[in-house]
GROMACS .gro file of C-alpha atoms in nm:
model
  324
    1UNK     CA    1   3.218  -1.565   2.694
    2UNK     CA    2   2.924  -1.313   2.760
    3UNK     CA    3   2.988  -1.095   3.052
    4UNK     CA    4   2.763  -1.127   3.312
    5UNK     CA    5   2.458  -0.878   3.478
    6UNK     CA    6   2.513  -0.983   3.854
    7UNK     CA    7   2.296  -0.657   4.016
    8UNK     CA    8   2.051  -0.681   3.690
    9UNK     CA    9   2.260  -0.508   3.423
   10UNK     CA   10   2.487  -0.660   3.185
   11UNK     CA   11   2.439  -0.793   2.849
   12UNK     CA   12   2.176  -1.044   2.745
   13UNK     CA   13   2.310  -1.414   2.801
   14UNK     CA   14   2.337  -1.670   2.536
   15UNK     CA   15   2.097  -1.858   2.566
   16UNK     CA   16   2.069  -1.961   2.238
   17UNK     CA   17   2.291  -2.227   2.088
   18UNK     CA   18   2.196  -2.592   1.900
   19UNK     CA   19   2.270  -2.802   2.223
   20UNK     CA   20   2.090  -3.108   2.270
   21UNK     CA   21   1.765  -3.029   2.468
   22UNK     CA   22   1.870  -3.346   2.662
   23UNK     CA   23   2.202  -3.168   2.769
   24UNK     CA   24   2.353  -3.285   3.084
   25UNK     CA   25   2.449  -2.956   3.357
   26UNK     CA   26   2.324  -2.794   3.682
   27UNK     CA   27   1.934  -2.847   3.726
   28UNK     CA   28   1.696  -2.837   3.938
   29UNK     CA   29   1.428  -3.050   3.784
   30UNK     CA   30   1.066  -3.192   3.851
   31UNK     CA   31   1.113  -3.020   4.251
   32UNK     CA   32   1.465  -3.174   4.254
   33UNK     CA   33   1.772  -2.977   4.323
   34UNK     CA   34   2.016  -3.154   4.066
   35UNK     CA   35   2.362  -3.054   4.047
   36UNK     CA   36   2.613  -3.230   3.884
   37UNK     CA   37   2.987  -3.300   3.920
   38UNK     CA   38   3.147  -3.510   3.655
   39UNK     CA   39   2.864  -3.618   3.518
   40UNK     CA   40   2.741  -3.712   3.849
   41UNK     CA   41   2.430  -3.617   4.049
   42UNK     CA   42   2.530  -3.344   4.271
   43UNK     CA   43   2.259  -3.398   4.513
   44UNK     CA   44   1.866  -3.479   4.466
   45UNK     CA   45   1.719  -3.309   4.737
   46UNK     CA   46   1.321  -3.376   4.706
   47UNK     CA   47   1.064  -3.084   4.749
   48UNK     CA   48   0.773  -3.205   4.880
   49UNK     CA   49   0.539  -3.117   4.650
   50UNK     CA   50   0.145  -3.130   4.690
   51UNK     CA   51   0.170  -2.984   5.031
   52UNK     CA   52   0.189  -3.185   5.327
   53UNK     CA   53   0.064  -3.505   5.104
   54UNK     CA   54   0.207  -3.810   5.160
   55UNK     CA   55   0.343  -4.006   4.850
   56UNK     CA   56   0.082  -4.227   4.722
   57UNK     CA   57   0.139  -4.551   4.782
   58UNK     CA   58   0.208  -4.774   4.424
   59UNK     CA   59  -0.073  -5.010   4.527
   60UNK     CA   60  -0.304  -4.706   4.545
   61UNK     CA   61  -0.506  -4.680   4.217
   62UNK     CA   62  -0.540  -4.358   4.009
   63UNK     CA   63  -0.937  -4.349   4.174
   64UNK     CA   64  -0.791  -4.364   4.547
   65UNK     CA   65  -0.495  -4.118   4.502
   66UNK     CA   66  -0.773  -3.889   4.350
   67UNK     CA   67  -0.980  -3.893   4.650
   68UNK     CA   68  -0.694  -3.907   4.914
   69UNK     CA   69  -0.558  -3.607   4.758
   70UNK     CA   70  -0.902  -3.458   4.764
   71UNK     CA   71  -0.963  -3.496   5.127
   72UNK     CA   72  -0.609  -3.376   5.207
   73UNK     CA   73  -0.731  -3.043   5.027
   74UNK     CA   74  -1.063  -2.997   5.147
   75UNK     CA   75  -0.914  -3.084   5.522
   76UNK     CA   76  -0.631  -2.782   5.472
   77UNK     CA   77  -0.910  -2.550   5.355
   78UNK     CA   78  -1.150  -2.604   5.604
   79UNK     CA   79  -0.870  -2.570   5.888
   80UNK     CA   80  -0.818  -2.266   5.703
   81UNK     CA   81  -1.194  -2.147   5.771
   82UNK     CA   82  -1.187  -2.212   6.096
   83UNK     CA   83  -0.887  -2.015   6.169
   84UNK     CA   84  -0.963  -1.717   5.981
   85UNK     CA   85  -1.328  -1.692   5.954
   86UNK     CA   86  -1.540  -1.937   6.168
   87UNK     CA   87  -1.707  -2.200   6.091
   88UNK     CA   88  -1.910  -2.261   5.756
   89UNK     CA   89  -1.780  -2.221   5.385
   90UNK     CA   90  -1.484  -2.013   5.264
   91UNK     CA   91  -1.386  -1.814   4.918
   92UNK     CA   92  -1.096  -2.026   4.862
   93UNK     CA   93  -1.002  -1.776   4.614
   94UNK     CA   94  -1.018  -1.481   4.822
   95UNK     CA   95  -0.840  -1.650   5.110
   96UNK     CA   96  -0.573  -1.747   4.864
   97UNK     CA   97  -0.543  -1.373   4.791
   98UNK     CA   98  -0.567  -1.287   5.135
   99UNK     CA   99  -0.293  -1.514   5.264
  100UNK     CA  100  -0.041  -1.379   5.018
  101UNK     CA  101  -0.144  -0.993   5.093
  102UNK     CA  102  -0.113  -1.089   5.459
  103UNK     CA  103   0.267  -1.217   5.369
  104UNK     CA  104   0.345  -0.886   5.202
  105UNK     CA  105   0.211  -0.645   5.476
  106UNK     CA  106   0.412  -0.834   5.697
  107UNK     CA  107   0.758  -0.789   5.507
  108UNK     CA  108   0.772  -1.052   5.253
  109UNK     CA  109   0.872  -0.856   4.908
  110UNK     CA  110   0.826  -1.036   4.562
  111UNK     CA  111   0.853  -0.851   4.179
  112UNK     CA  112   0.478  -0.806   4.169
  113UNK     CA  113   0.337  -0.791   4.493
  114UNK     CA  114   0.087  -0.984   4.655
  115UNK     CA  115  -0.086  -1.065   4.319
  116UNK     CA  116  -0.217  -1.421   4.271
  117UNK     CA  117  -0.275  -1.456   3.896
  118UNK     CA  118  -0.531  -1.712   3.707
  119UNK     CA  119  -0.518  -1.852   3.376
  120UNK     CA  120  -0.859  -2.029   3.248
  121UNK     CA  121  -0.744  -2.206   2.971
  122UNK     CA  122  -1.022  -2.171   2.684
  123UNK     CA  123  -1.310  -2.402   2.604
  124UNK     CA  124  -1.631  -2.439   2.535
  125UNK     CA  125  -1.743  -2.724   2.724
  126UNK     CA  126  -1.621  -2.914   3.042
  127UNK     CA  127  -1.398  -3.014   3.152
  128UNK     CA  128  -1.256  -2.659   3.240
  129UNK     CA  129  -0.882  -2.606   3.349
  130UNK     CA  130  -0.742  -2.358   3.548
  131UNK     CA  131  -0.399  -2.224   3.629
  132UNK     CA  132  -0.267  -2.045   3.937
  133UNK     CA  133   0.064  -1.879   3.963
  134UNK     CA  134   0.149  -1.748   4.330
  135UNK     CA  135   0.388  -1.411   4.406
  136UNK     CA  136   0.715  -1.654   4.427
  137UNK     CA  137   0.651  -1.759   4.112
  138UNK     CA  138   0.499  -2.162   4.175
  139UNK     CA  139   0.219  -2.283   4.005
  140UNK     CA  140  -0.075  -2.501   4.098
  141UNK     CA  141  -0.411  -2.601   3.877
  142UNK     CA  142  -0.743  -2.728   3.927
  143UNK     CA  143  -0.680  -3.117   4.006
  144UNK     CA  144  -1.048  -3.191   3.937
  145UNK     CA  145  -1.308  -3.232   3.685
  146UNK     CA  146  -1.491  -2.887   3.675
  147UNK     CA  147  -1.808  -2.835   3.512
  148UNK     CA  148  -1.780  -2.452   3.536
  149UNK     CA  149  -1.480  -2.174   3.496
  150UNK     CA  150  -1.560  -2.088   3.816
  151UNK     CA  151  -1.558  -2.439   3.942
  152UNK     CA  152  -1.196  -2.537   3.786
  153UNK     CA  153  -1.061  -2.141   3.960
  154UNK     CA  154  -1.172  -2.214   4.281
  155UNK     CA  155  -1.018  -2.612   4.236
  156UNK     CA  156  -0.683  -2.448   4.181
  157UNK     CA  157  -0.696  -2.204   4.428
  158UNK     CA  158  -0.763  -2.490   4.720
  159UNK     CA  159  -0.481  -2.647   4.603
  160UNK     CA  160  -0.251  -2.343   4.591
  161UNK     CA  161  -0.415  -2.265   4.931
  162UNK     CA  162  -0.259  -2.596   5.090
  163UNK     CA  163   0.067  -2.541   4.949
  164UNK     CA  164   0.070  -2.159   5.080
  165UNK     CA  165  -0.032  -2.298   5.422
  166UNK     CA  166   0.210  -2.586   5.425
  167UNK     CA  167   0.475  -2.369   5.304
  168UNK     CA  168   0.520  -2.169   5.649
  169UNK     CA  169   0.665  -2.515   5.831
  170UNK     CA  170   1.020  -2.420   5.942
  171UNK     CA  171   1.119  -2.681   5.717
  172UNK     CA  172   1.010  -2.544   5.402
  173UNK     CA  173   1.250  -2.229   5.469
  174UNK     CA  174   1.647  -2.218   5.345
  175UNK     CA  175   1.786  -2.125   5.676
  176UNK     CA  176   2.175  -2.166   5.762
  177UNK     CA  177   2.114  -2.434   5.951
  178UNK     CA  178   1.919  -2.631   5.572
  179UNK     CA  179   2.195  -2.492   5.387
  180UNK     CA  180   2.496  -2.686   5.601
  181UNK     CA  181   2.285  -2.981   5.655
  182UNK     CA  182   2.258  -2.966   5.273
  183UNK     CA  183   2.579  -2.894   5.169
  184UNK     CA  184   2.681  -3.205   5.436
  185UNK     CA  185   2.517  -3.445   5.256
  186UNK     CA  186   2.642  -3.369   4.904
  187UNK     CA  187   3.012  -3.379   5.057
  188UNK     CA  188   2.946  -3.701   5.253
  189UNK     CA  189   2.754  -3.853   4.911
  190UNK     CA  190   3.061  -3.743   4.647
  191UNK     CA  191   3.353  -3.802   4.960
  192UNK     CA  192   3.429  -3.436   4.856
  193UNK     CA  193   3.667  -3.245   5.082
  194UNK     CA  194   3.511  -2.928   5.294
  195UNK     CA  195   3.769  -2.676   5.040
  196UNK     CA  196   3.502  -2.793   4.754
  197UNK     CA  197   3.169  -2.659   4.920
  198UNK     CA  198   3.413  -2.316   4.936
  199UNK     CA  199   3.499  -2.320   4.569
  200UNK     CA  200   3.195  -2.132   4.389
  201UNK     CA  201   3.364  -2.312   4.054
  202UNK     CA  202   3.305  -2.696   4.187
  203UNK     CA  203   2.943  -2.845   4.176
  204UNK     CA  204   2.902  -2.866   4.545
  205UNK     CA  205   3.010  -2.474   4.558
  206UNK     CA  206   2.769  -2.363   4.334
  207UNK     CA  207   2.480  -2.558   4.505
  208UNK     CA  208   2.581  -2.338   4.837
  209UNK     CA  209   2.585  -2.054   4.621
  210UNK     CA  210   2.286  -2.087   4.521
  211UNK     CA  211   2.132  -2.137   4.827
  212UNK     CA  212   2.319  -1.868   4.997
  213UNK     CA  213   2.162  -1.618   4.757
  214UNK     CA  214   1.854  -1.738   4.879
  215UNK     CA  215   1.869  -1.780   5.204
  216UNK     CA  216   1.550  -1.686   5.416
  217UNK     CA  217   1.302  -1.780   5.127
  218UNK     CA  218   1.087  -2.081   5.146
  219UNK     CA  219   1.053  -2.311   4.898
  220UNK     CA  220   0.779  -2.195   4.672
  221UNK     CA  221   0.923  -1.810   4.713
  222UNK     CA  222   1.218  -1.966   4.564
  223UNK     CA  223   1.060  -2.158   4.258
  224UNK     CA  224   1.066  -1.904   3.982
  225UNK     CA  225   1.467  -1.927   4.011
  226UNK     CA  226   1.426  -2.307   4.022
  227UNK     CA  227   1.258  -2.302   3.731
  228UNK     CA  228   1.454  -2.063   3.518
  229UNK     CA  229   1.734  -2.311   3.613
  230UNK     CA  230   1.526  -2.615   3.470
  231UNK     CA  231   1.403  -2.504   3.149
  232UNK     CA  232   1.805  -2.372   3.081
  233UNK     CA  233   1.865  -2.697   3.163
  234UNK     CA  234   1.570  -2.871   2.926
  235UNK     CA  235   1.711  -2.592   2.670
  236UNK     CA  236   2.066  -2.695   2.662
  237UNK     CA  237   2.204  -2.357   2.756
  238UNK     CA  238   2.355  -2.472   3.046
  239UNK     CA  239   2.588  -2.676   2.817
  240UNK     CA  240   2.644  -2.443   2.560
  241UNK     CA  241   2.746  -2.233   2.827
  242UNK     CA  242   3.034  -2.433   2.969
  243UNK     CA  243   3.133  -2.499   2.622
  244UNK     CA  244   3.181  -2.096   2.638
  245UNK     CA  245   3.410  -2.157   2.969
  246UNK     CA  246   3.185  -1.941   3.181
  247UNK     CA  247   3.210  -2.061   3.486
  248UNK     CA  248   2.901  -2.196   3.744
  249UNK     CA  249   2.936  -1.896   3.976
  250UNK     CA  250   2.904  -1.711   3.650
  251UNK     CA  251   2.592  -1.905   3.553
  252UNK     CA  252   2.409  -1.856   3.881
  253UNK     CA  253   2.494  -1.469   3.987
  254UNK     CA  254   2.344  -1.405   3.650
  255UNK     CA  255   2.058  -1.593   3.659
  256UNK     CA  256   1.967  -1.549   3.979
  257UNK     CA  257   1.855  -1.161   3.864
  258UNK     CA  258   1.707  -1.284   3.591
  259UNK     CA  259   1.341  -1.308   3.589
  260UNK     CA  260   1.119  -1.531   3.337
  261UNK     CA  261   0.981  -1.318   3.071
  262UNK     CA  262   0.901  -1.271   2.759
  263UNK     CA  263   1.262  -1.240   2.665
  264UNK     CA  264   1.377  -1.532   2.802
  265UNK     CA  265   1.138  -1.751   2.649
  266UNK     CA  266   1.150  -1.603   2.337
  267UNK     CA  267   1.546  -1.693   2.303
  268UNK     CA  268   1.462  -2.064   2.392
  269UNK     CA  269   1.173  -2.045   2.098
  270UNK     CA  270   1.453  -1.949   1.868
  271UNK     CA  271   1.644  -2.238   1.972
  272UNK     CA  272   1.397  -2.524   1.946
  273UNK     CA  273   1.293  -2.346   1.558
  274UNK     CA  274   1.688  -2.414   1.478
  275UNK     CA  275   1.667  -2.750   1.643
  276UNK     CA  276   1.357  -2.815   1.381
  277UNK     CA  277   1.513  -2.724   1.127
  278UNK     CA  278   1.759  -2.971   1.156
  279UNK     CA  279   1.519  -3.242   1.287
  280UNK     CA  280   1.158  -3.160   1.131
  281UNK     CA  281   0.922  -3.262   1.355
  282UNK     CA  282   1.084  -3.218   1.699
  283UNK     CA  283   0.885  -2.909   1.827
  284UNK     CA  284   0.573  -3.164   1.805
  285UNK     CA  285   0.703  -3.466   1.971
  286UNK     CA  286   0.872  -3.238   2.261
  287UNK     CA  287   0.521  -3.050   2.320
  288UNK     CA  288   0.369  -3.390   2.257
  289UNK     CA  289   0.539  -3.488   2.584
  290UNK     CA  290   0.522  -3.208   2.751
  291UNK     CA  291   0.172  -3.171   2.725
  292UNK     CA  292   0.142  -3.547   2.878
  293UNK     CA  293   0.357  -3.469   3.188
  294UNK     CA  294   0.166  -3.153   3.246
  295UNK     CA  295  -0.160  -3.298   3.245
  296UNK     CA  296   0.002  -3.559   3.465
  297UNK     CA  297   0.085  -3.294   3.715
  298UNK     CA  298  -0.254  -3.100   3.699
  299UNK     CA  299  -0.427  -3.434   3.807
  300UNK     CA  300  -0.165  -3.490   4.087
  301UNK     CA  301  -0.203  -3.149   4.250
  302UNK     CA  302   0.161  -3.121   4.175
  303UNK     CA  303   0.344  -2.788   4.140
  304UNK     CA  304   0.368  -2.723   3.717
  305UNK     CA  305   0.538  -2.427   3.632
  306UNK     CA  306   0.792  -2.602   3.477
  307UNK     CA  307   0.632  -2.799   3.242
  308UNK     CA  308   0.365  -2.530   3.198
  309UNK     CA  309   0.671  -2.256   3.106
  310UNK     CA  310   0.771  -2.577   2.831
  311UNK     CA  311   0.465  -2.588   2.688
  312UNK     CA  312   0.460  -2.193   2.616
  313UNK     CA  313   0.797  -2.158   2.463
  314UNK     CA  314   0.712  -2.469   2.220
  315UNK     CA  315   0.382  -2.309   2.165
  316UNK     CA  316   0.551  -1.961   2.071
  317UNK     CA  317   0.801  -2.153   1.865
  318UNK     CA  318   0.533  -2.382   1.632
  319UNK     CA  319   0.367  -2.050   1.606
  320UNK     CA  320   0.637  -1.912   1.408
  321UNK     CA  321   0.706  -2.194   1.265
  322UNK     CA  322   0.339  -2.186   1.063
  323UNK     CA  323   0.408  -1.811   1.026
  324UNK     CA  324   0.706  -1.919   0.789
   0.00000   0.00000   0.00000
């Protein structure tokens, strides 16, 4: 059992292990807060992602949810404009930057500041793809076909834009009042007893614990610990963990002042180069499907840090792999 760094010290965590990537534990997955009990779903507890879009229908083809998801954009930007500026056209990247400096100076505090960072991923002809990753750690990218650099940056700051905006609704913030409503449901849905949301060692506890350490945050202020939680998930760690008897509150006091960096990836690298080893092959099928999903979200306007974090640790692992 590794002793934990609740406070930011500690030792490192094992993260590495030969689990099955496909490892069942605590998640939070695909803007899904999965926890599990038994094998069971704890809860599924959707984030709206995209903003304030709607769902797109089934009947709507790939065309129409394109252009409905356009408009919504366009309609949160301009609204934007008009509240900040006037009338007429607006730097959707500088507002982007301006809204999150605006958070900061007013008391919101996050590792690196008010600094919204883009990643253009190289090419030399369209289309262009962009990446935007926000203070709290979510991450949006151009949903259109760009023709220039510039083009695809300013596409994925729009988007980003809307989710900023739509991310100060009341509901989007983990309040007391979400956290018992929450922790309601998942008793009510397993016929748990109250005692079990009190234990930090049952499922249902460590979804309030969870919470609890993160209460006043909204949603996307909250995403780099959802993700750190998903990929340990993807990774198997979670399972090798429990197979070390540490316990959940263990897991999550640990994690939750742990922050994604080079580190951390690096450890997961290691693991899918031993999985490899064993399986030859399997780095290139996972990033095979990984790539698909993230394109998948990029198109959607969906939030993609997730699958965009999977892509770099399989990256960093075939990498080493050819340096072998």
């Amino acid at each position: 059992m590794y002793s934990t760094g609740v406070g930011g010290g500690g030792g490192r965590p094992p993260v590495n292990g030969r689990s099955s990537p496909n490892s069942r534990g605590s998640s939070v997955n695909g803007g899904k807060v999965d926890l599990r009990v038994n094998g069971q779903m704890l809860v599924r507890n959707k984030l709206r992602q995209g903003g304030g879009m709607p769902a797109p229908s089934p009947r709507m083809s790939e065309d129409q949810a394109k252009d409905v998801l356009k408009e919504a954009v366009n309609a949160v930007v301009n609204s934007f404009a008009k509240h900040t500026e006037g009338y007429g056209r607006v730097d959707v990247v500088e507002a982007l930057q301006e809204f999150w400096q605006m958070k900061v100076e007013r008391g919101s505090e996050y590792k690196n500041g008010a600094m919204v960072s883009y990643d253009k991923i190289p090419g030399s002809s369209p289309p262009y793809i962009c990446f935007v990753t926000l203070p709290g750690g979510s991450c949006f990218a151009s949903f259109q076909n760009c023709n220039t650099k510039a083009d695809a940056q300013r596409s994925a700051a729009k988007i980003a834009l809307m989710n900023s905006v739509f991310n100060e609704h009341p509901s989007r913030r983990i309040t007391n009042v979400f956290i018992e409503r929450a922790v309601g449901d998942a008793l009510m849905s397993f016929k748990a007893s109250k005692a079990q949301a009190d234990n930090p060692n049952t499922g249902i506890g460590a979804f309030r614990f969870m919470l609890e350490a993160n209460r006043t945050k909204t949603m996307l202020e909250f995403q780099e610990l959802m993700t750190i939680f998903q990929l340990l998930h993807w990774n198997g760690s979670l399972k090798a963990m429990r197979e070390r008897q540490c316990t959940r509150q263990e897991v999550l006091a640990h994690y939750s002042h742990r922050s994604l960096d080079d580190d951390l990836r690096d450890q997961m690298a290691q693991d899918w180069i031993q999985r490899d080893d064993e399986t030859p092959g399997l780095i290139m099928h996972e990033l095979k499907k990984t790539e698909e999903e993230l394109e998948s979200c990029r198109k959607a306007g969906r939030e993609l840090r997730f699958p965009k974090e999977k892509r770099e640790i399989l990256l960093h692992a075939q990498r080493q792999l050819n340096s072998f």
